[in-house]
């Protein structure tokens, strides 16, 4: 590690013309130094890897390529994962974004200290990981913050909370948000509360009549156990999802059509969104909000079913607790007060984090007077976790050029960078250079 640190420092002098700057003050509890690790096979040969556990408990992995360009990407993963973190969990996202290491970036990603909801918690752990890298290897030429999915919310929050150090010096040189949950906690999950209410109106099996009854906004009562497979069985019994269309009864077909039309999701995402509205809501409400309800459908008018009047008369209604809303907003809503160049990329038909999240973030940034620091790009894809690799390469290249020469990219210039990278990844580019999302939909 000492030899590599010396090589890294030498590379920094070559790249920047000056030694690395001093890092920020270290976290209050000092984390052990990263330990050398064997790089996974999906990384370029001759890459260097380290792993470790931060003082607050999160496991992390670090990868640095042989041809390191002197810049670091600190990654915030999606979820939130409700299970306990494991030491090798960061490898999933390292593989997903391994193209960044192939392009010469160092990469660092962690599990966060625990599973479950907590945007500020995860943002703090992400900034701590940046400090761990800086302490071990010196400050890179550039430090880029990257968030994927719910990690987009985490990274956007980290960019607001930890943008500059106590002396006013820049911490994050730039930010990339991919398929981000950018509407903030009080808006992002409302449609899943609607889904739970609408599903229960038609299916009456979550909870079932012979089970303890509870308001659906709770997700599940504390201590109640249910597996995803068991949830899928309930969905299949009610709607036929998981059966061939020819095997579904007329009643199942009608219930499925009503649920999907009212909530505005696809059949393939019904179980997934119900699972989030079950297990994530249980964690969010019971463990993070002390049982208080942050969701409200008291005045919602549901439309799209075969009988909207009956649905609106019979659906379960609930009103949000103002304290729950305030606490969730404090943890997860965004101010739009960005201070670093920020680029986003989002599939127009993302089935998990709907593209209107980008409209919400754009409007929030504009209200804060920071639109000059935001570039949003969109693709024709209906994917959430894995857009085309050269598209990711393009947004990182565009951000680096923006930071280095001050020229703000446009969607067209990002698309051109993607076309230039296609041959390296044998993959297509799907940018829609003229698309602009609107608020609405889910």
CSV table of C-alpha atoms in Angstrom, one decimal:
chain,number,residue,atom,x,y,z
A,1,UNK,CA,0.0,0.0,0.0
A,2,UNK,CA,2.8,2.4,0.8
A,3,UNK,CA,4.3,1.8,-2.7
A,4,UNK,CA,1.0,2.5,-4.3
A,5,UNK,CA,0.5,5.6,-2.3
A,6,UNK,CA,3.8,6.9,-3.5
A,7,UNK,CA,2.9,6.1,-7.1
A,8,UNK,CA,-0.5,7.8,-6.6
A,9,UNK,CA,1.1,10.9,-5.3
A,10,UNK,CA,3.6,11.0,-8.2
A,11,UNK,CA,0.7,10.6,-10.6
A,12,UNK,CA,-1.1,13.5,-9.0
A,13,UNK,CA,1.9,15.8,-9.5
A,14,UNK,CA,2.0,14.8,-13.2
A,15,UNK,CA,-1.7,15.3,-13.6
A,16,UNK,CA,-2.1,18.5,-11.7
A,17,UNK,CA,1.3,20.1,-11.6
A,18,UNK,CA,1.2,20.3,-7.8
A,19,UNK,CA,1.1,17.8,-5.0
A,20,UNK,CA,-2.3,16.7,-3.6
A,21,UNK,CA,-4.0,19.3,-1.3
A,22,UNK,CA,-4.6,18.5,2.3
A,23,UNK,CA,-7.7,16.5,3.1
A,24,UNK,CA,-10.6,17.8,5.2
A,25,UNK,CA,-10.7,17.1,8.9
A,26,UNK,CA,-11.2,13.3,9.5
A,27,UNK,CA,-14.4,11.9,10.8
A,28,UNK,CA,-14.7,12.1,14.6
A,29,UNK,CA,-14.0,8.3,14.9
A,30,UNK,CA,-11.0,7.3,12.9
A,31,UNK,CA,-11.6,4.4,10.5
A,32,UNK,CA,-9.0,1.7,10.0
A,33,UNK,CA,-6.9,2.0,6.9
A,34,UNK,CA,-8.2,0.1,3.9
A,35,UNK,CA,-6.7,-3.4,3.5
A,36,UNK,CA,-5.4,-4.7,0.2
A,37,UNK,CA,-7.9,-7.1,-1.5
A,38,UNK,CA,-8.0,-9.3,-4.6
A,39,UNK,CA,-9.8,-7.4,-7.4
A,40,UNK,CA,-12.8,-9.2,-8.9
A,41,UNK,CA,-12.5,-10.6,-12.4
A,42,UNK,CA,-14.8,-8.0,-14.0
A,43,UNK,CA,-12.2,-5.2,-13.4
A,44,UNK,CA,-9.3,-4.5,-15.7
A,45,UNK,CA,-6.2,-6.5,-15.2
A,46,UNK,CA,-3.6,-4.8,-13.0
A,47,UNK,CA,-6.2,-2.9,-11.1
A,48,UNK,CA,-5.6,-2.4,-7.4
A,49,UNK,CA,-8.3,-3.1,-4.8
A,50,UNK,CA,-8.8,-2.5,-1.1
A,51,UNK,CA,-11.7,-3.2,1.2
A,52,UNK,CA,-12.5,-2.4,4.8
A,53,UNK,CA,-15.1,-1.3,7.3
A,54,UNK,CA,-15.6,2.3,8.3
A,55,UNK,CA,-15.7,3.4,12.0
A,56,UNK,CA,-19.5,3.8,11.8
A,57,UNK,CA,-19.9,0.3,10.5
A,58,UNK,CA,-20.3,0.4,6.7
A,59,UNK,CA,-18.3,-2.0,4.5
A,60,UNK,CA,-16.6,-0.6,1.5
A,61,UNK,CA,-14.5,-1.5,-1.5
A,62,UNK,CA,-12.0,0.7,-3.4
A,63,UNK,CA,-10.7,0.0,-6.9
A,64,UNK,CA,-8.0,2.0,-8.7
A,65,UNK,CA,-6.9,1.1,-12.3
A,66,UNK,CA,-3.3,0.9,-13.4
A,67,UNK,CA,-4.0,3.8,-15.8
A,68,UNK,CA,-5.6,6.0,-13.0
A,69,UNK,CA,-6.5,9.4,-14.3
A,70,UNK,CA,-6.2,10.9,-10.9
A,71,UNK,CA,-9.9,11.3,-10.3
A,72,UNK,CA,-12.1,9.5,-7.8
A,73,UNK,CA,-15.7,8.5,-8.0
A,74,UNK,CA,-17.4,8.0,-4.6
A,75,UNK,CA,-20.6,6.0,-5.2
A,76,UNK,CA,-23.9,6.0,-3.2
A,77,UNK,CA,-25.9,2.8,-3.9
A,78,UNK,CA,-29.6,2.5,-4.3
A,79,UNK,CA,-32.3,0.7,-2.3
A,80,UNK,CA,-32.5,1.3,0.6
A,81,UNK,CA,-31.7,-2.3,1.4
A,82,UNK,CA,-33.5,-3.3,4.5
A,83,UNK,CA,-31.3,-6.3,5.4
A,84,UNK,CA,-28.1,-6.1,7.4
A,85,UNK,CA,-25.1,-5.1,5.2
A,86,UNK,CA,-22.5,-7.6,4.2
A,87,UNK,CA,-18.8,-7.1,3.4
A,88,UNK,CA,-19.0,-7.9,-0.3
A,89,UNK,CA,-22.3,-6.0,-1.0
A,90,UNK,CA,-20.4,-3.1,-2.7
A,91,UNK,CA,-19.2,-5.4,-5.4
A,92,UNK,CA,-22.6,-5.5,-7.1
A,93,UNK,CA,-22.5,-1.8,-7.9
A,94,UNK,CA,-18.8,-1.9,-8.6
A,95,UNK,CA,-19.5,-4.4,-11.3
A,96,UNK,CA,-22.5,-2.4,-12.6
A,97,UNK,CA,-20.3,0.7,-13.0
A,98,UNK,CA,-17.1,-1.1,-13.8
A,99,UNK,CA,-16.9,0.9,-17.0
A,100,UNK,CA,-15.7,3.9,-14.9
A,101,UNK,CA,-12.7,1.9,-13.7
A,102,UNK,CA,-12.0,0.9,-17.3
A,103,UNK,CA,-12.1,4.5,-18.3
A,104,UNK,CA,-9.4,5.4,-15.7
A,105,UNK,CA,-11.3,6.5,-12.6
A,106,UNK,CA,-10.8,5.3,-9.1
A,107,UNK,CA,-14.0,4.0,-7.5
A,108,UNK,CA,-15.1,3.7,-3.9
A,109,UNK,CA,-18.5,2.5,-2.7
A,110,UNK,CA,-19.9,1.4,0.7
A,111,UNK,CA,-22.9,-0.4,2.2
A,112,UNK,CA,-23.7,2.4,4.6
A,113,UNK,CA,-23.6,1.6,8.4
A,114,UNK,CA,-27.0,-0.3,8.4
A,115,UNK,CA,-29.8,-1.4,6.3
A,116,UNK,CA,-33.1,0.5,6.2
A,117,UNK,CA,-34.1,4.1,5.4
A,118,UNK,CA,-32.0,7.1,6.3
A,119,UNK,CA,-30.9,9.6,3.6
A,120,UNK,CA,-28.8,11.8,6.0
A,121,UNK,CA,-27.3,8.7,7.5
A,122,UNK,CA,-26.3,7.3,4.1
A,123,UNK,CA,-25.0,10.8,3.0
A,124,UNK,CA,-22.8,11.0,6.0
A,125,UNK,CA,-21.4,7.5,5.4
A,126,UNK,CA,-20.7,8.4,1.8
A,127,UNK,CA,-18.8,11.5,2.8
A,128,UNK,CA,-16.9,9.5,5.4
A,129,UNK,CA,-15.8,7.1,2.6
A,130,UNK,CA,-14.5,10.0,0.6
A,131,UNK,CA,-12.4,11.0,3.7
A,132,UNK,CA,-11.2,7.4,4.1
A,133,UNK,CA,-9.8,7.5,0.6
A,134,UNK,CA,-8.3,10.9,1.0
A,135,UNK,CA,-6.6,9.8,4.2
A,136,UNK,CA,-5.2,6.7,2.7
A,137,UNK,CA,-4.1,7.9,-0.7
A,138,UNK,CA,-4.1,11.7,-0.6
A,139,UNK,CA,-6.6,14.0,-2.2
A,140,UNK,CA,-7.2,13.1,-5.9
A,141,UNK,CA,-7.1,15.6,-8.7
A,142,UNK,CA,-10.9,15.5,-8.8
A,143,UNK,CA,-13.5,13.9,-6.5
A,144,UNK,CA,-16.8,13.1,-8.1
A,145,UNK,CA,-20.0,12.1,-6.2
A,146,UNK,CA,-22.2,9.5,-7.9
A,147,UNK,CA,-25.6,8.3,-6.8
A,148,UNK,CA,-27.7,5.6,-8.4
A,149,UNK,CA,-31.5,5.2,-7.8
A,150,UNK,CA,-32.2,5.9,-4.1
A,151,UNK,CA,-28.5,6.6,-4.0
A,152,UNK,CA,-29.3,9.6,-6.2
A,153,UNK,CA,-31.3,11.0,-3.3
A,154,UNK,CA,-28.4,10.2,-1.0
A,155,UNK,CA,-25.8,11.8,-3.3
A,156,UNK,CA,-27.9,14.9,-3.9
A,157,UNK,CA,-28.3,15.3,-0.2
A,158,UNK,CA,-24.6,14.7,0.4
A,159,UNK,CA,-23.8,17.3,-2.3
A,160,UNK,CA,-25.9,19.8,-0.3
A,161,UNK,CA,-24.7,18.9,3.2
A,162,UNK,CA,-21.0,18.3,2.5
A,163,UNK,CA,-20.3,20.5,-0.5
A,164,UNK,CA,-17.6,22.5,1.1
A,165,UNK,CA,-15.4,22.1,4.2
A,166,UNK,CA,-15.2,24.4,7.2
A,167,UNK,CA,-12.8,26.7,5.3
A,168,UNK,CA,-15.1,27.0,2.3
A,169,UNK,CA,-13.0,24.8,0.1
A,170,UNK,CA,-14.7,22.6,-2.5
A,171,UNK,CA,-15.2,18.9,-1.4
A,172,UNK,CA,-17.1,17.5,-4.4
A,173,UNK,CA,-15.8,18.8,-7.7
A,174,UNK,CA,-18.9,17.4,-9.5
A,175,UNK,CA,-21.9,15.2,-9.2
A,176,UNK,CA,-23.5,12.5,-11.4
A,177,UNK,CA,-27.0,11.2,-10.6
A,178,UNK,CA,-28.2,8.2,-12.5
A,179,UNK,CA,-31.8,7.1,-12.5
A,180,UNK,CA,-32.2,9.0,-9.3
A,181,UNK,CA,-35.0,9.2,-6.8
A,182,UNK,CA,-34.8,13.0,-6.9
A,183,UNK,CA,-38.3,14.1,-5.8
A,184,UNK,CA,-37.4,13.8,-2.1
A,185,UNK,CA,-38.8,11.5,0.5
A,186,UNK,CA,-42.2,13.2,1.0
A,187,UNK,CA,-43.0,12.9,-2.8
A,188,UNK,CA,-41.1,9.8,-4.0
A,189,UNK,CA,-43.1,7.1,-2.1
A,190,UNK,CA,-46.6,8.6,-2.2
A,191,UNK,CA,-47.7,6.5,-5.2
A,192,UNK,CA,-46.8,3.3,-3.3
A,193,UNK,CA,-49.1,4.3,-0.5
A,194,UNK,CA,-51.8,4.8,-3.1
A,195,UNK,CA,-50.9,1.3,-4.5
A,196,UNK,CA,-51.3,-0.3,-1.1
A,197,UNK,CA,-54.7,1.3,-0.7
A,198,UNK,CA,-55.9,0.5,-4.2
A,199,UNK,CA,-54.6,-3.1,-4.1
A,200,UNK,CA,-56.3,-3.7,-0.7
A,201,UNK,CA,-59.6,-2.4,-2.0
A,202,UNK,CA,-59.6,-4.9,-4.9
A,203,UNK,CA,-57.8,-7.9,-3.3
A,204,UNK,CA,-58.4,-7.8,0.5
A,205,UNK,CA,-55.5,-10.1,1.2
A,206,UNK,CA,-52.7,-7.7,2.3
A,207,UNK,CA,-53.7,-8.0,5.2
A,208,UNK,CA,-56.0,-11.0,4.8
A,209,UNK,CA,-59.3,-11.0,6.7
A,210,UNK,CA,-58.0,-13.6,9.2
A,211,UNK,CA,-54.8,-11.6,10.0
A,212,UNK,CA,-54.3,-8.7,12.3
A,213,UNK,CA,-55.7,-5.6,10.6
A,214,UNK,CA,-53.6,-2.5,10.3
A,215,UNK,CA,-53.6,0.7,8.1
A,216,UNK,CA,-51.8,0.0,4.9
A,217,UNK,CA,-49.5,3.0,5.2
A,218,UNK,CA,-47.7,1.1,8.0
A,219,UNK,CA,-46.3,-1.4,5.4
A,220,UNK,CA,-46.4,-4.1,8.0
A,221,UNK,CA,-46.8,-3.9,11.8
A,222,UNK,CA,-43.6,-4.1,13.8
A,223,UNK,CA,-42.7,-7.7,14.4
A,224,UNK,CA,-45.0,-9.1,11.6
A,225,UNK,CA,-43.1,-11.4,9.2
A,226,UNK,CA,-43.8,-11.8,5.5
A,227,UNK,CA,-41.5,-12.9,2.7
A,228,UNK,CA,-41.4,-11.5,-0.8
A,229,UNK,CA,-42.4,-14.9,-2.1
A,230,UNK,CA,-45.5,-15.0,0.2
A,231,UNK,CA,-46.4,-11.5,-1.0
A,232,UNK,CA,-46.1,-12.7,-4.7
A,233,UNK,CA,-48.4,-15.6,-3.9
A,234,UNK,CA,-51.0,-13.2,-2.6
A,235,UNK,CA,-50.7,-11.0,-5.7
A,236,UNK,CA,-51.0,-14.1,-7.9
A,237,UNK,CA,-54.1,-15.3,-6.1
A,238,UNK,CA,-55.8,-11.9,-6.6
A,239,UNK,CA,-54.6,-10.8,-10.0
A,240,UNK,CA,-53.1,-13.8,-11.7
A,241,UNK,CA,-49.7,-12.1,-12.0
A,242,UNK,CA,-47.2,-15.0,-12.4
A,243,UNK,CA,-49.7,-17.0,-14.4
A,244,UNK,CA,-50.1,-17.1,-18.1
A,245,UNK,CA,-52.9,-14.8,-19.3
A,246,UNK,CA,-54.9,-17.8,-20.5
A,247,UNK,CA,-54.8,-19.2,-16.9
A,248,UNK,CA,-56.3,-16.1,-15.3
A,249,UNK,CA,-59.9,-15.9,-14.4
A,250,UNK,CA,-62.1,-13.0,-15.6
A,251,UNK,CA,-62.1,-11.6,-12.1
A,252,UNK,CA,-58.3,-11.7,-11.8
A,253,UNK,CA,-58.0,-9.9,-15.2
A,254,UNK,CA,-60.4,-7.2,-14.2
A,255,UNK,CA,-58.8,-6.6,-10.8
A,256,UNK,CA,-55.3,-6.5,-12.4
A,257,UNK,CA,-56.4,-4.0,-15.0
A,258,UNK,CA,-58.1,-1.8,-12.5
A,259,UNK,CA,-55.0,-1.7,-10.2
A,260,UNK,CA,-52.6,-1.0,-13.0
A,261,UNK,CA,-54.7,1.6,-14.7
A,262,UNK,CA,-55.4,3.5,-11.5
A,263,UNK,CA,-51.8,3.5,-10.1
A,264,UNK,CA,-50.1,3.8,-13.5
A,265,UNK,CA,-47.5,1.0,-13.4
A,266,UNK,CA,-46.8,-2.1,-15.5
A,267,UNK,CA,-47.7,-5.7,-14.7
A,268,UNK,CA,-44.1,-6.6,-14.4
A,269,UNK,CA,-43.5,-4.0,-11.6
A,270,UNK,CA,-46.6,-4.8,-9.5
A,271,UNK,CA,-44.9,-7.2,-7.0
A,272,UNK,CA,-41.8,-5.0,-6.8
A,273,UNK,CA,-43.7,-1.8,-6.0
A,274,UNK,CA,-45.9,-3.6,-3.5
A,275,UNK,CA,-42.8,-5.1,-1.9
A,276,UNK,CA,-41.3,-1.6,-1.4
A,277,UNK,CA,-44.7,-0.4,-0.1
A,278,UNK,CA,-44.5,-3.3,2.4
A,279,UNK,CA,-41.0,-3.9,3.6
A,280,UNK,CA,-39.6,-0.4,3.1
A,281,UNK,CA,-42.7,1.2,4.6
A,282,UNK,CA,-42.4,-1.1,7.6
A,283,UNK,CA,-38.8,0.1,8.2
A,284,UNK,CA,-39.6,3.8,7.4
A,285,UNK,CA,-42.7,4.1,9.5
A,286,UNK,CA,-42.0,1.8,12.4
A,287,UNK,CA,-38.3,2.3,12.9
A,288,UNK,CA,-37.5,5.8,11.6
A,289,UNK,CA,-40.7,7.7,12.2
A,290,UNK,CA,-41.8,6.1,15.5
A,291,UNK,CA,-45.0,4.8,13.9
A,292,UNK,CA,-46.2,8.1,12.6
A,293,UNK,CA,-47.8,8.3,9.1
A,294,UNK,CA,-46.1,10.5,6.4
A,295,UNK,CA,-48.6,9.6,3.7
A,296,UNK,CA,-51.9,11.1,2.7
A,297,UNK,CA,-54.7,10.1,0.4
A,298,UNK,CA,-57.5,11.8,2.2
A,299,UNK,CA,-58.4,13.9,-0.8
A,300,UNK,CA,-57.0,11.8,-3.6
A,301,UNK,CA,-59.5,11.1,-6.4
A,302,UNK,CA,-58.6,7.8,-8.0
A,303,UNK,CA,-59.3,7.4,-11.7
A,304,UNK,CA,-58.9,4.7,-14.4
A,305,UNK,CA,-60.9,1.8,-13.0
A,306,UNK,CA,-64.1,0.2,-14.4
A,307,UNK,CA,-66.0,1.9,-11.5
A,308,UNK,CA,-64.2,4.9,-10.1
A,309,UNK,CA,-67.1,6.0,-7.9
A,310,UNK,CA,-67.1,2.7,-6.0
A,311,UNK,CA,-63.3,2.7,-5.7
A,312,UNK,CA,-63.3,6.2,-4.2
A,313,UNK,CA,-66.1,5.5,-1.9
A,314,UNK,CA,-64.6,2.2,-0.6
A,315,UNK,CA,-60.8,2.7,-0.6
A,316,UNK,CA,-59.0,3.0,2.7
A,317,UNK,CA,-58.3,6.7,3.5
A,318,UNK,CA,-55.6,8.1,5.7
A,319,UNK,CA,-54.2,11.5,6.6
A,320,UNK,CA,-50.5,12.3,7.1
A,321,UNK,CA,-49.2,13.3,10.5
A,322,UNK,CA,-47.5,16.7,10.2
A,323,UNK,CA,-44.6,15.6,12.4
A,324,UNK,CA,-44.0,12.6,10.2
A,325,UNK,CA,-44.0,14.7,7.1
A,326,UNK,CA,-41.6,17.2,8.7
A,327,UNK,CA,-39.2,14.5,9.8
A,328,UNK,CA,-39.2,12.8,6.5
A,329,UNK,CA,-38.7,16.1,4.7
A,330,UNK,CA,-35.8,16.9,7.0
A,331,UNK,CA,-34.1,13.6,6.2
A,332,UNK,CA,-34.7,13.2,2.5
A,333,UNK,CA,-36.1,16.3,0.7
A,334,UNK,CA,-33.8,18.4,-1.3
A,335,UNK,CA,-33.2,22.1,-1.3
A,336,UNK,CA,-31.8,22.5,-4.8
A,337,UNK,CA,-28.9,24.5,-3.4
A,338,UNK,CA,-26.3,22.8,-5.5
A,339,UNK,CA,-22.8,24.3,-5.6
A,340,UNK,CA,-21.0,21.8,-7.9
A,341,UNK,CA,-21.6,21.0,-11.6
A,342,UNK,CA,-24.3,18.2,-11.7
A,343,UNK,CA,-25.3,15.9,-14.6
A,344,UNK,CA,-28.2,13.5,-14.5
A,345,UNK,CA,-29.2,10.7,-16.8
A,346,UNK,CA,-32.6,8.9,-16.7
A,347,UNK,CA,-34.5,6.5,-18.9
A,348,UNK,CA,-37.7,8.0,-20.1
A,349,UNK,CA,-39.6,4.8,-19.3
A,350,UNK,CA,-37.8,3.9,-16.0
A,351,UNK,CA,-40.3,1.6,-14.3
A,352,UNK,CA,-38.9,2.1,-10.8
A,353,UNK,CA,-37.9,5.7,-10.3
A,354,UNK,CA,-40.2,7.5,-12.7
A,355,UNK,CA,-38.8,10.1,-15.0
A,356,UNK,CA,-40.9,12.9,-13.4
A,357,UNK,CA,-38.4,12.8,-10.5
A,358,UNK,CA,-36.1,14.7,-12.9
A,359,UNK,CA,-38.8,17.4,-13.4
A,360,UNK,CA,-39.2,17.7,-9.6
A,361,UNK,CA,-35.4,18.1,-9.2
A,362,UNK,CA,-35.1,20.6,-12.1
A,363,UNK,CA,-37.8,22.7,-10.6
A,364,UNK,CA,-36.3,22.6,-7.1
A,365,UNK,CA,-32.9,23.6,-8.5
A,366,UNK,CA,-34.4,26.4,-10.5
A,367,UNK,CA,-36.3,27.7,-7.5
A,368,UNK,CA,-33.0,27.9,-5.7
A,369,UNK,CA,-31.4,29.8,-8.6
A,370,UNK,CA,-28.9,27.1,-9.5
A,371,UNK,CA,-30.0,26.0,-12.9
A,372,UNK,CA,-26.6,27.0,-14.4
A,373,UNK,CA,-25.1,24.1,-12.5
A,374,UNK,CA,-27.5,21.4,-13.7
A,375,UNK,CA,-27.6,19.4,-17.0
A,376,UNK,CA,-30.2,16.7,-17.4
A,377,UNK,CA,-30.1,14.0,-20.1
A,378,UNK,CA,-32.6,11.4,-21.0
A,379,UNK,CA,-32.6,8.1,-22.9
A,380,UNK,CA,-35.3,6.1,-24.7
A,381,UNK,CA,-34.7,3.1,-22.4
A,382,UNK,CA,-37.2,1.4,-20.1
A,383,UNK,CA,-34.5,0.4,-17.6
A,384,UNK,CA,-33.6,1.6,-14.1
A,385,UNK,CA,-30.5,-0.2,-12.9
A,386,UNK,CA,-28.6,-0.8,-16.2
A,387,UNK,CA,-28.6,1.8,-18.9
A,388,UNK,CA,-26.3,1.3,-21.9
A,389,UNK,CA,-22.6,1.4,-20.7
A,390,UNK,CA,-21.3,4.1,-23.2
A,391,UNK,CA,-24.1,6.4,-21.9
A,392,UNK,CA,-22.6,6.3,-18.4
A,393,UNK,CA,-19.2,6.9,-19.9
A,394,UNK,CA,-20.5,9.9,-21.7
A,395,UNK,CA,-22.0,11.6,-18.7
A,396,UNK,CA,-18.8,11.2,-16.7
A,397,UNK,CA,-16.7,12.5,-19.6
A,398,UNK,CA,-19.0,15.4,-20.0
A,399,UNK,CA,-18.8,16.3,-16.4
A,400,UNK,CA,-15.0,16.1,-16.3
A,401,UNK,CA,-14.7,18.4,-19.3
A,402,UNK,CA,-17.2,20.8,-17.7
A,403,UNK,CA,-15.1,20.9,-14.5
A,404,UNK,CA,-11.8,21.3,-16.3
A,405,UNK,CA,-12.6,23.9,-18.9
A,406,UNK,CA,-15.8,25.5,-17.6
A,407,UNK,CA,-17.9,24.8,-20.7
A,408,UNK,CA,-21.4,23.6,-19.7
A,409,UNK,CA,-22.4,20.5,-21.8
A,410,UNK,CA,-25.6,20.2,-23.6
A,411,UNK,CA,-27.6,17.0,-24.1
A,412,UNK,CA,-26.4,16.9,-27.7
A,413,UNK,CA,-22.7,17.1,-26.8
A,414,UNK,CA,-23.2,14.3,-24.2
A,415,UNK,CA,-24.9,12.1,-26.9
A,416,UNK,CA,-21.9,12.8,-29.1
A,417,UNK,CA,-19.5,11.5,-26.4
A,418,UNK,CA,-21.6,8.4,-26.2
A,419,UNK,CA,-21.3,7.8,-29.9
A,420,UNK,CA,-17.5,8.1,-29.6
A,421,UNK,CA,-17.5,5.5,-26.8
A,422,UNK,CA,-19.8,2.9,-28.5
A,423,UNK,CA,-17.0,1.0,-30.1
A,424,UNK,CA,-15.2,0.4,-26.8
A,425,UNK,CA,-18.3,-1.3,-25.3
A,426,UNK,CA,-20.1,-2.7,-28.4
A,427,UNK,CA,-23.3,-1.1,-27.2
A,428,UNK,CA,-25.7,1.4,-28.6
A,429,UNK,CA,-26.6,5.0,-27.4
A,430,UNK,CA,-30.3,5.9,-26.9
A,431,UNK,CA,-30.2,9.6,-25.9
A,432,UNK,CA,-33.3,11.7,-26.7
A,433,UNK,CA,-31.6,15.1,-27.0
A,434,UNK,CA,-34.9,17.1,-27.0
A,435,UNK,CA,-36.9,15.5,-24.2
A,436,UNK,CA,-38.0,17.5,-21.2
A,437,UNK,CA,-40.0,15.7,-18.5
A,438,UNK,CA,-43.1,17.2,-16.8
A,439,UNK,CA,-44.6,16.7,-13.4
A,440,UNK,CA,-47.4,14.2,-13.4
A,441,UNK,CA,-47.9,10.5,-13.9
A,442,UNK,CA,-47.2,8.6,-10.7
